[in-house]
Amino acid sequence: QKEVEQNSGPLSVPEGAIASLNCTYSDRGSQSFFWYRQYSGKSPELIMSIYSNGDKEDGRFTAQLNKASQYVSLLIRDSQPSDSATYLCAGATGSAGNMLTFGGGTRLMVKP
Amino acid sequence: DTGVSQDPRHKITKRGQNVTFRCDPISEHNRLYWYRQTLGQGPEFLTYFQNEAQLEKSRLLSDRFSAERPKGSFSTLEIQRTEQGDSAMYLCASSLQGEQPQHFGDGTRLSIL
């Protein structure tokens, strides 16, 4: 069992809709979580970091963390075609959170 | 802040050859990480450095792989006697310290013929 699980998708949403991306993790020792966006052939780009239970908002993006349920999510409001990419969820694992464990990513397609 | 820089961007080599990649982290970051990513998968941790000390290595890092960060600045990742299964994107990232966001370079795509 992978330590960080994501639905591979594709998740298809119309332009202007809310895209909801989900992630579960198994390592209860993980305290910090990150969402990265990766366009095809490019490297991961950090979108959001979240360290405590609850919601964290940054522009059109909201990250949610529920440590009791071991669940992380990313909401993208007013989705744009340029948001079409693979979204990677990662948790800081290992001693002192020294490495990131990634899920396999969810491919998002925003249709005009 | 010039970002994480990796060189080369692409490397094509024959099976059995040795290859070396270079990573220059964001200048004030003392932590440097190497990951490997294959098609359709998320990046997998290989190893990380704090300053010049290599503090953790994944079981994925076989004896054919070696990484160095001699002066605590740039790092190199060498793969000896390359195999078909080594074909992947090799990503370097850096951060200020543990639990902090890691910022990735553009990666080096390795293709083994």
PDB file of C-alpha atoms in Angstrom:
ATOM      1  CA  GLN A   1       0.000   0.000   0.000  1.00  0.00           C
ATOM      2  CA  LYS A   2       1.329   3.368  -1.032  1.00  0.00           C
ATOM      3  CA  GLU A   3       1.752   5.857   1.767  1.00  0.00           C
ATOM      4  CA  VAL A   4      -0.004   8.639  -0.142  1.00  0.00           C
ATOM      5  CA  GLU A   5      -2.956   7.761  -2.349  1.00  0.00           C
ATOM      6  CA  GLN A   6      -4.637   9.819  -5.058  1.00  0.00           C
ATOM      7  CA  ASN A   7      -7.209   9.004  -7.689  1.00  0.00           C
ATOM      8  CA  SER A   8      -5.335   9.113 -10.982  1.00  0.00           C
ATOM      9  CA  GLY A   9      -8.295  10.622 -12.853  1.00  0.00           C
ATOM     10  CA  PRO A  10      -8.695  12.225 -15.239  1.00  0.00           C
ATOM     11  CA  LEU A  11     -10.990  14.595 -13.419  1.00  0.00           C
ATOM     12  CA  SER A  12     -12.866  16.666 -15.962  1.00  0.00           C
ATOM     13  CA  VAL A  13     -14.593  19.922 -14.997  1.00  0.00           C
ATOM     14  CA  PRO A  14     -16.058  22.741 -17.081  1.00  0.00           C
ATOM     15  CA  GLU A  15     -14.407  26.138 -17.098  1.00  0.00           C
ATOM     16  CA  GLY A  16     -15.528  28.223 -14.127  1.00  0.00           C
ATOM     17  CA  ALA A  17     -16.452  25.234 -11.974  1.00  0.00           C
ATOM     18  CA  ILE A  18     -14.840  24.105  -8.725  1.00  0.00           C
ATOM     19  CA  ALA A  19     -12.334  21.284  -9.039  1.00  0.00           C
ATOM     20  CA  SER A  20     -11.948  19.085  -5.960  1.00  0.00           C
ATOM     21  CA  LEU A  21      -8.823  16.960  -5.624  1.00  0.00           C
ATOM     22  CA  ASN A  22      -8.388  14.482  -2.803  1.00  0.00           C
ATOM     23  CA  CYS A  23      -5.554  12.630  -1.144  1.00  0.00           C
ATOM     24  CA  THR A  24      -5.270  10.168   1.746  1.00  0.00           C
ATOM     25  CA  TYR A  25      -2.146   9.208   3.637  1.00  0.00           C
ATOM     26  CA  SER A  26      -1.162   6.384   5.954  1.00  0.00           C
ATOM     27  CA  ASP A  27       1.767   7.809   7.960  1.00  0.00           C
ATOM     28  CA  ARG A  28       0.276   9.455  11.042  1.00  0.00           C
ATOM     29  CA  GLY A  29       3.690  10.949  11.724  1.00  0.00           C
ATOM     30  CA  SER A  30       3.357  13.244   8.719  1.00  0.00           C
ATOM     31  CA  GLN A  31       2.721  16.793   9.867  1.00  0.00           C
ATOM     32  CA  SER A  32       3.175  18.850   6.724  1.00  0.00           C
ATOM     33  CA  PHE A  33       1.497  18.466   3.373  1.00  0.00           C
ATOM     34  CA  PHE A  34       2.032  20.068   0.010  1.00  0.00           C
ATOM     35  CA  TRP A  35       0.224  20.333  -3.298  1.00  0.00           C
ATOM     36  CA  TYR A  36       2.275  20.564  -6.459  1.00  0.00           C
ATOM     37  CA  ARG A  37       1.095  21.211 -10.001  1.00  0.00           C
ATOM     38  CA  GLN A  38       2.940  19.475 -12.825  1.00  0.00           C
ATOM     39  CA  TYR A  39       2.432  20.229 -16.490  1.00  0.00           C
ATOM     40  CA  SER A  40       3.321  17.490 -18.955  1.00  0.00           C
ATOM     41  CA  GLY A  41       7.080  17.221 -19.359  1.00  0.00           C
ATOM     42  CA  LYS A  42       7.758  19.839 -16.684  1.00  0.00           C
ATOM     43  CA  SER A  43       8.845  19.661 -13.064  1.00  0.00           C
ATOM     44  CA  PRO A  44       6.513  19.977 -10.041  1.00  0.00           C
ATOM     45  CA  GLU A  45       5.595  23.524  -9.044  1.00  0.00           C
ATOM     46  CA  LEU A  46       4.550  24.228  -5.447  1.00  0.00           C
ATOM     47  CA  ILE A  47       0.986  25.548  -5.105  1.00  0.00           C
ATOM     48  CA  MET A  48       0.069  25.180  -1.440  1.00  0.00           C
ATOM     49  CA  SER A  49       1.542  24.107   1.877  1.00  0.00           C
ATOM     50  CA  ILE A  50      -0.609  23.142   4.854  1.00  0.00           C
ATOM     51  CA  TYR A  51       0.618  22.287   8.333  1.00  0.00           C
ATOM     52  CA  SER A  52      -2.422  22.260  10.632  1.00  0.00           C
ATOM     53  CA  ASN A  53      -5.978  21.001  10.600  1.00  0.00           C
ATOM     54  CA  GLY A  54      -8.489  23.142   8.793  1.00  0.00           C
ATOM     55  CA  ASP A  55      -8.545  25.224   5.661  1.00  0.00           C
ATOM     56  CA  LYS A  56      -5.910  27.420   4.086  1.00  0.00           C
ATOM     57  CA  GLU A  57      -6.838  29.743   1.250  1.00  0.00           C
ATOM     58  CA  ASP A  58      -4.585  31.374  -1.338  1.00  0.00           C
ATOM     59  CA  GLY A  59      -6.339  33.063  -4.219  1.00  0.00           C
ATOM     60  CA  ARG A  60      -8.413  30.509  -6.113  1.00  0.00           C
ATOM     61  CA  PHE A  61      -6.874  27.626  -4.171  1.00  0.00           C
ATOM     62  CA  THR A  62      -7.995  26.193  -0.825  1.00  0.00           C
ATOM     63  CA  ALA A  63      -6.161  23.356   0.869  1.00  0.00           C
ATOM     64  CA  GLN A  64      -7.880  21.334   3.572  1.00  0.00           C
ATOM     65  CA  LEU A  65      -6.248  19.021   6.106  1.00  0.00           C
ATOM     66  CA  ASN A  66      -7.963  16.567   8.441  1.00  0.00           C
ATOM     67  CA  LYS A  67      -5.363  14.681  10.446  1.00  0.00           C
ATOM     68  CA  ALA A  68      -7.922  12.522  12.260  1.00  0.00           C
ATOM     69  CA  SER A  69      -9.185  11.189   8.938  1.00  0.00           C
ATOM     70  CA  GLN A  70      -5.701  11.341   7.318  1.00  0.00           C
ATOM     71  CA  TYR A  71      -7.149  13.310   4.453  1.00  0.00           C
ATOM     72  CA  VAL A  72      -5.905  16.260   2.419  1.00  0.00           C
ATOM     73  CA  SER A  73      -7.775  18.054  -0.317  1.00  0.00           C
ATOM     74  CA  LEU A  74      -7.301  20.892  -2.769  1.00  0.00           C
ATOM     75  CA  LEU A  75     -10.154  22.982  -4.121  1.00  0.00           C
ATOM     76  CA  ILE A  76      -9.653  25.108  -7.211  1.00  0.00           C
ATOM     77  CA  ARG A  77     -12.368  27.732  -7.682  1.00  0.00           C
ATOM     78  CA  ASP A  78     -13.228  29.279 -11.046  1.00  0.00           C
ATOM     79  CA  SER A  79     -11.215  26.606 -12.853  1.00  0.00           C
ATOM     80  CA  GLN A  80      -9.439  27.746 -16.006  1.00  0.00           C
ATOM     81  CA  PRO A  81      -8.145  25.705 -18.961  1.00  0.00           C
ATOM     82  CA  SER A  82      -4.643  26.707 -17.830  1.00  0.00           C
ATOM     83  CA  ASP A  83      -5.266  24.731 -14.609  1.00  0.00           C
ATOM     84  CA  SER A  84      -5.247  21.529 -16.673  1.00  0.00           C
ATOM     85  CA  ALA A  85      -2.303  19.579 -15.281  1.00  0.00           C
ATOM     86  CA  THR A  86      -1.437  16.754 -12.925  1.00  0.00           C
ATOM     87  CA  TYR A  87      -1.757  17.665  -9.248  1.00  0.00           C
ATOM     88  CA  LEU A  88       0.562  15.901  -6.844  1.00  0.00           C
ATOM     89  CA  CYS A  89      -0.125  15.557  -3.136  1.00  0.00           C
ATOM     90  CA  ALA A  90       2.940  15.086  -0.919  1.00  0.00           C
ATOM     91  CA  GLY A  91       3.487  14.531   2.778  1.00  0.00           C
ATOM     92  CA  ALA A  92       6.680  15.226   4.681  1.00  0.00           C
ATOM     93  CA  THR A  93       7.805  11.854   6.036  1.00  0.00           C
ATOM     94  CA  GLY A  94      10.900  10.233   7.460  1.00  0.00           C
ATOM     95  CA  SER A  95      12.804  11.474  10.475  1.00  0.00           C
ATOM     96  CA  ALA A  96      12.072  15.180  11.043  1.00  0.00           C
ATOM     97  CA  GLY A  97      10.111  15.342   7.812  1.00  0.00           C
ATOM     98  CA  ASN A  98      13.228  15.064   5.736  1.00  0.00           C
ATOM     99  CA  MET A  99      11.678  13.747   2.582  1.00  0.00           C
ATOM    100  CA  LEU A 100       8.467  14.087   0.610  1.00  0.00           C
ATOM    101  CA  THR A 101       6.329  11.078  -0.159  1.00  0.00           C
ATOM    102  CA  PHE A 102       4.207  11.753  -3.221  1.00  0.00           C
ATOM    103  CA  GLY A 103       0.972  10.296  -4.419  1.00  0.00           C
ATOM    104  CA  GLY A 104       0.708   9.244  -8.028  1.00  0.00           C
ATOM    105  CA  GLY A 105      -1.062  12.466  -8.971  1.00  0.00           C
ATOM    106  CA  THR A 106      -4.507  13.341 -10.274  1.00  0.00           C
ATOM    107  CA  ARG A 107      -4.835  14.563 -13.830  1.00  0.00           C
ATOM    108  CA  LEU A 108      -7.205  17.517 -14.071  1.00  0.00           C
ATOM    109  CA  MET A 109      -8.803  18.589 -17.341  1.00  0.00           C
ATOM    110  CA  VAL A 110     -10.676  21.896 -17.469  1.00  0.00           C
ATOM    111  CA  LYS A 111     -12.825  22.125 -20.575  1.00  0.00           C
ATOM    112  CA  PRO A 112     -13.612  25.540 -22.120  1.00  0.00           C
TER     113      PRO A 112
ATOM    114  CA  ASP B   1      16.454  33.980  -6.050  1.00  0.00           C
ATOM    115  CA  THR B   2      17.372  32.275  -9.312  1.00  0.00           C
ATOM    116  CA  GLY B   3      15.659  28.975  -8.539  1.00  0.00           C
ATOM    117  CA  VAL B   4      17.019  25.443  -8.603  1.00  0.00           C
ATOM    118  CA  SER B   5      19.139  24.769 -11.673  1.00  0.00           C
ATOM    119  CA  GLN B   6      19.845  21.333 -13.151  1.00  0.00           C
ATOM    120  CA  ASP B   7      22.216  20.320 -15.906  1.00  0.00           C
ATOM    121  CA  PRO B   8      21.915  18.757 -18.408  1.00  0.00           C
ATOM    122  CA  ARG B   9      18.208  18.951 -19.232  1.00  0.00           C
ATOM    123  CA  HIS B  10      18.376  15.808 -21.339  1.00  0.00           C
ATOM    124  CA  LYS B  11      20.852  12.939 -21.443  1.00  0.00           C
ATOM    125  CA  ILE B  12      20.788  10.058 -23.884  1.00  0.00           C
ATOM    126  CA  THR B  13      23.313   7.313 -23.340  1.00  0.00           C
ATOM    127  CA  LYS B  14      23.950   3.687 -24.087  1.00  0.00           C
ATOM    128  CA  ARG B  15      23.350   0.982 -21.535  1.00  0.00           C
ATOM    129  CA  GLY B  16      26.438   0.382 -19.426  1.00  0.00           C
ATOM    130  CA  GLN B  17      27.754   3.937 -19.619  1.00  0.00           C
ATOM    131  CA  ASN B  18      28.222   6.207 -16.623  1.00  0.00           C
ATOM    132  CA  VAL B  19      26.326   9.494 -16.348  1.00  0.00           C
ATOM    133  CA  THR B  20      26.606  12.451 -13.990  1.00  0.00           C
ATOM    134  CA  PHE B  21      24.025  15.144 -13.309  1.00  0.00           C
ATOM    135  CA  ARG B  22      24.510  18.462 -11.552  1.00  0.00           C
ATOM    136  CA  CYS B  23      22.152  20.469  -9.352  1.00  0.00           C
ATOM    137  CA  ASP B  24      22.590  24.028  -8.091  1.00  0.00           C
ATOM    138  CA  PRO B  25      20.095  24.778  -5.306  1.00  0.00           C
ATOM    139  CA  ILE B  26      18.573  28.113  -4.327  1.00  0.00           C
ATOM    140  CA  SER B  27      21.532  29.906  -2.781  1.00  0.00           C
ATOM    141  CA  GLU B  28      20.348  30.240   0.821  1.00  0.00           C
ATOM    142  CA  HIS B  29      18.902  26.713   1.025  1.00  0.00           C
ATOM    143  CA  ASN B  30      20.996  24.304   3.075  1.00  0.00           C
ATOM    144  CA  ARG B  31      18.953  21.213   2.206  1.00  0.00           C
ATOM    145  CA  LEU B  32      19.183  19.523  -1.165  1.00  0.00           C
ATOM    146  CA  TYR B  33      17.144  16.519  -2.319  1.00  0.00           C
ATOM    147  CA  TRP B  34      17.224  14.131  -5.255  1.00  0.00           C
ATOM    148  CA  TYR B  35      14.091  12.407  -6.570  1.00  0.00           C
ATOM    149  CA  ARG B  36      13.366  10.155  -9.512  1.00  0.00           C
ATOM    150  CA  GLN B  37      10.123  10.227 -11.475  1.00  0.00           C
ATOM    151  CA  THR B  38       8.957   7.718 -14.055  1.00  0.00           C
ATOM    152  CA  LEU B  39       6.068   8.260 -16.453  1.00  0.00           C
ATOM    153  CA  GLY B  40       2.680   8.375 -14.763  1.00  0.00           C
ATOM    154  CA  GLN B  41       4.115   8.196 -11.246  1.00  0.00           C
ATOM    155  CA  GLY B  42       4.846  10.744  -8.564  1.00  0.00           C
ATOM    156  CA  PRO B  43       8.463  11.567  -7.717  1.00  0.00           C
ATOM    157  CA  GLU B  44      10.271   9.047  -5.483  1.00  0.00           C
ATOM    158  CA  PHE B  45      12.797  10.150  -2.894  1.00  0.00           C
ATOM    159  CA  LEU B  46      16.400   9.078  -3.483  1.00  0.00           C
ATOM    160  CA  THR B  47      18.591  10.990  -1.035  1.00  0.00           C
ATOM    161  CA  TYR B  48      19.074  14.320   0.705  1.00  0.00           C
ATOM    162  CA  PHE B  49      21.880  16.508   2.020  1.00  0.00           C
ATOM    163  CA  GLN B  50      22.027  19.025   4.804  1.00  0.00           C
ATOM    164  CA  ASN B  51      24.919  21.247   3.866  1.00  0.00           C
ATOM    165  CA  GLU B  52      27.630  18.784   2.733  1.00  0.00           C
ATOM    166  CA  ALA B  53      26.400  15.827   4.805  1.00  0.00           C
ATOM    167  CA  GLN B  54      24.357  13.112   3.106  1.00  0.00           C
ATOM    168  CA  LEU B  55      21.882  12.256   5.857  1.00  0.00           C
ATOM    169  CA  GLU B  56      19.426   9.856   4.302  1.00  0.00           C
ATOM    170  CA  LYS B  57      19.353   7.453   1.363  1.00  0.00           C
ATOM    171  CA  SER B  58      16.422   5.522  -0.028  1.00  0.00           C
ATOM    172  CA  ARG B  59      16.552   1.793  -0.649  1.00  0.00           C
ATOM    173  CA  LEU B  60      15.970   2.796  -4.284  1.00  0.00           C
ATOM    174  CA  LEU B  61      19.524   4.131  -4.358  1.00  0.00           C
ATOM    175  CA  SER B  62      21.481   1.056  -5.405  1.00  0.00           C
ATOM    176  CA  ASP B  63      25.259   0.752  -5.233  1.00  0.00           C
ATOM    177  CA  ARG B  64      25.452   2.065  -8.797  1.00  0.00           C
ATOM    178  CA  PHE B  65      24.178   5.448  -7.621  1.00  0.00           C
ATOM    179  CA  SER B  66      26.285   7.947  -5.740  1.00  0.00           C
ATOM    180  CA  ALA B  67      25.598  11.529  -4.777  1.00  0.00           C
ATOM    181  CA  GLU B  68      27.883  14.215  -3.441  1.00  0.00           C
ATOM    182  CA  ARG B  69      27.635  17.775  -2.229  1.00  0.00           C
ATOM    183  CA  PRO B  70      31.285  18.515  -1.456  1.00  0.00           C
ATOM    184  CA  LYS B  71      31.095  22.165  -0.387  1.00  0.00           C
ATOM    185  CA  GLY B  72      27.508  22.329   0.678  1.00  0.00           C
ATOM    186  CA  SER B  73      26.497  24.168  -2.469  1.00  0.00           C
ATOM    187  CA  PHE B  74      25.951  22.270  -5.742  1.00  0.00           C
ATOM    188  CA  SER B  75      25.420  18.510  -5.828  1.00  0.00           C
ATOM    189  CA  THR B  76      26.154  15.760  -8.330  1.00  0.00           C
ATOM    190  CA  LEU B  77      24.345  12.475  -8.872  1.00  0.00           C
ATOM    191  CA  GLU B  78      26.281   9.763 -10.691  1.00  0.00           C
ATOM    192  CA  ILE B  79      24.872   6.558 -12.094  1.00  0.00           C
ATOM    193  CA  GLN B  80      27.405   3.894 -13.008  1.00  0.00           C
ATOM    194  CA  ARG B  81      26.794   1.084 -15.506  1.00  0.00           C
ATOM    195  CA  THR B  82      23.398   2.446 -16.505  1.00  0.00           C
ATOM    196  CA  GLU B  83      20.522   0.042 -17.088  1.00  0.00           C
ATOM    197  CA  GLN B  84      17.279   0.378 -19.048  1.00  0.00           C
ATOM    198  CA  GLY B  85      15.364   0.763 -15.811  1.00  0.00           C
ATOM    199  CA  ASP B  86      17.318   3.918 -14.978  1.00  0.00           C
ATOM    200  CA  SER B  87      15.428   5.826 -17.671  1.00  0.00           C
ATOM    201  CA  ALA B  88      13.500   8.493 -15.784  1.00  0.00           C
ATOM    202  CA  MET B  89      13.349  12.178 -14.904  1.00  0.00           C
ATOM    203  CA  TYR B  90      15.836  12.991 -12.153  1.00  0.00           C
ATOM    204  CA  LEU B  91      14.631  15.906 -10.065  1.00  0.00           C
ATOM    205  CA  CYS B  92      16.576  18.028  -7.638  1.00  0.00           C
ATOM    206  CA  ALA B  93      14.899  20.143  -4.965  1.00  0.00           C
ATOM    207  CA  SER B  94      16.072  22.406  -2.192  1.00  0.00           C
ATOM    208  CA  SER B  95      14.622  23.871   0.985  1.00  0.00           C
ATOM    209  CA  LEU B  96      15.633  25.965   3.954  1.00  0.00           C
ATOM    210  CA  GLN B  97      15.105  23.119   6.416  1.00  0.00           C
ATOM    211  CA  GLY B  98      12.968  20.069   7.068  1.00  0.00           C
ATOM    212  CA  GLU B  99       9.188  20.346   6.909  1.00  0.00           C
ATOM    213  CA  GLN B 100       9.532  23.390   4.694  1.00  0.00           C
ATOM    214  CA  PRO B 101       8.405  23.520   1.063  1.00  0.00           C
ATOM    215  CA  GLN B 102      10.815  21.997  -1.379  1.00  0.00           C
ATOM    216  CA  HIS B 103      11.349  23.813  -4.647  1.00  0.00           C
ATOM    217  CA  PHE B 104      12.163  21.727  -7.680  1.00  0.00           C
ATOM    218  CA  GLY B 105      14.471  22.305 -10.609  1.00  0.00           C
ATOM    219  CA  ASP B 106      13.472  21.545 -14.193  1.00  0.00           C
ATOM    220  CA  GLY B 107      14.920  18.043 -13.946  1.00  0.00           C
ATOM    221  CA  THR B 108      17.255  15.956 -16.066  1.00  0.00           C
ATOM    222  CA  ARG B 109      15.548  13.470 -18.372  1.00  0.00           C
ATOM    223  CA  LEU B 110      17.679  10.353 -18.801  1.00  0.00           C
ATOM    224  CA  SER B 111      17.088   7.984 -21.686  1.00  0.00           C
ATOM    225  CA  ILE B 112      19.004   4.702 -21.893  1.00  0.00           C
ATOM    226  CA  LEU B 113      19.334   3.209 -25.360  1.00  0.00           C
TER     227      LEU B 113
END
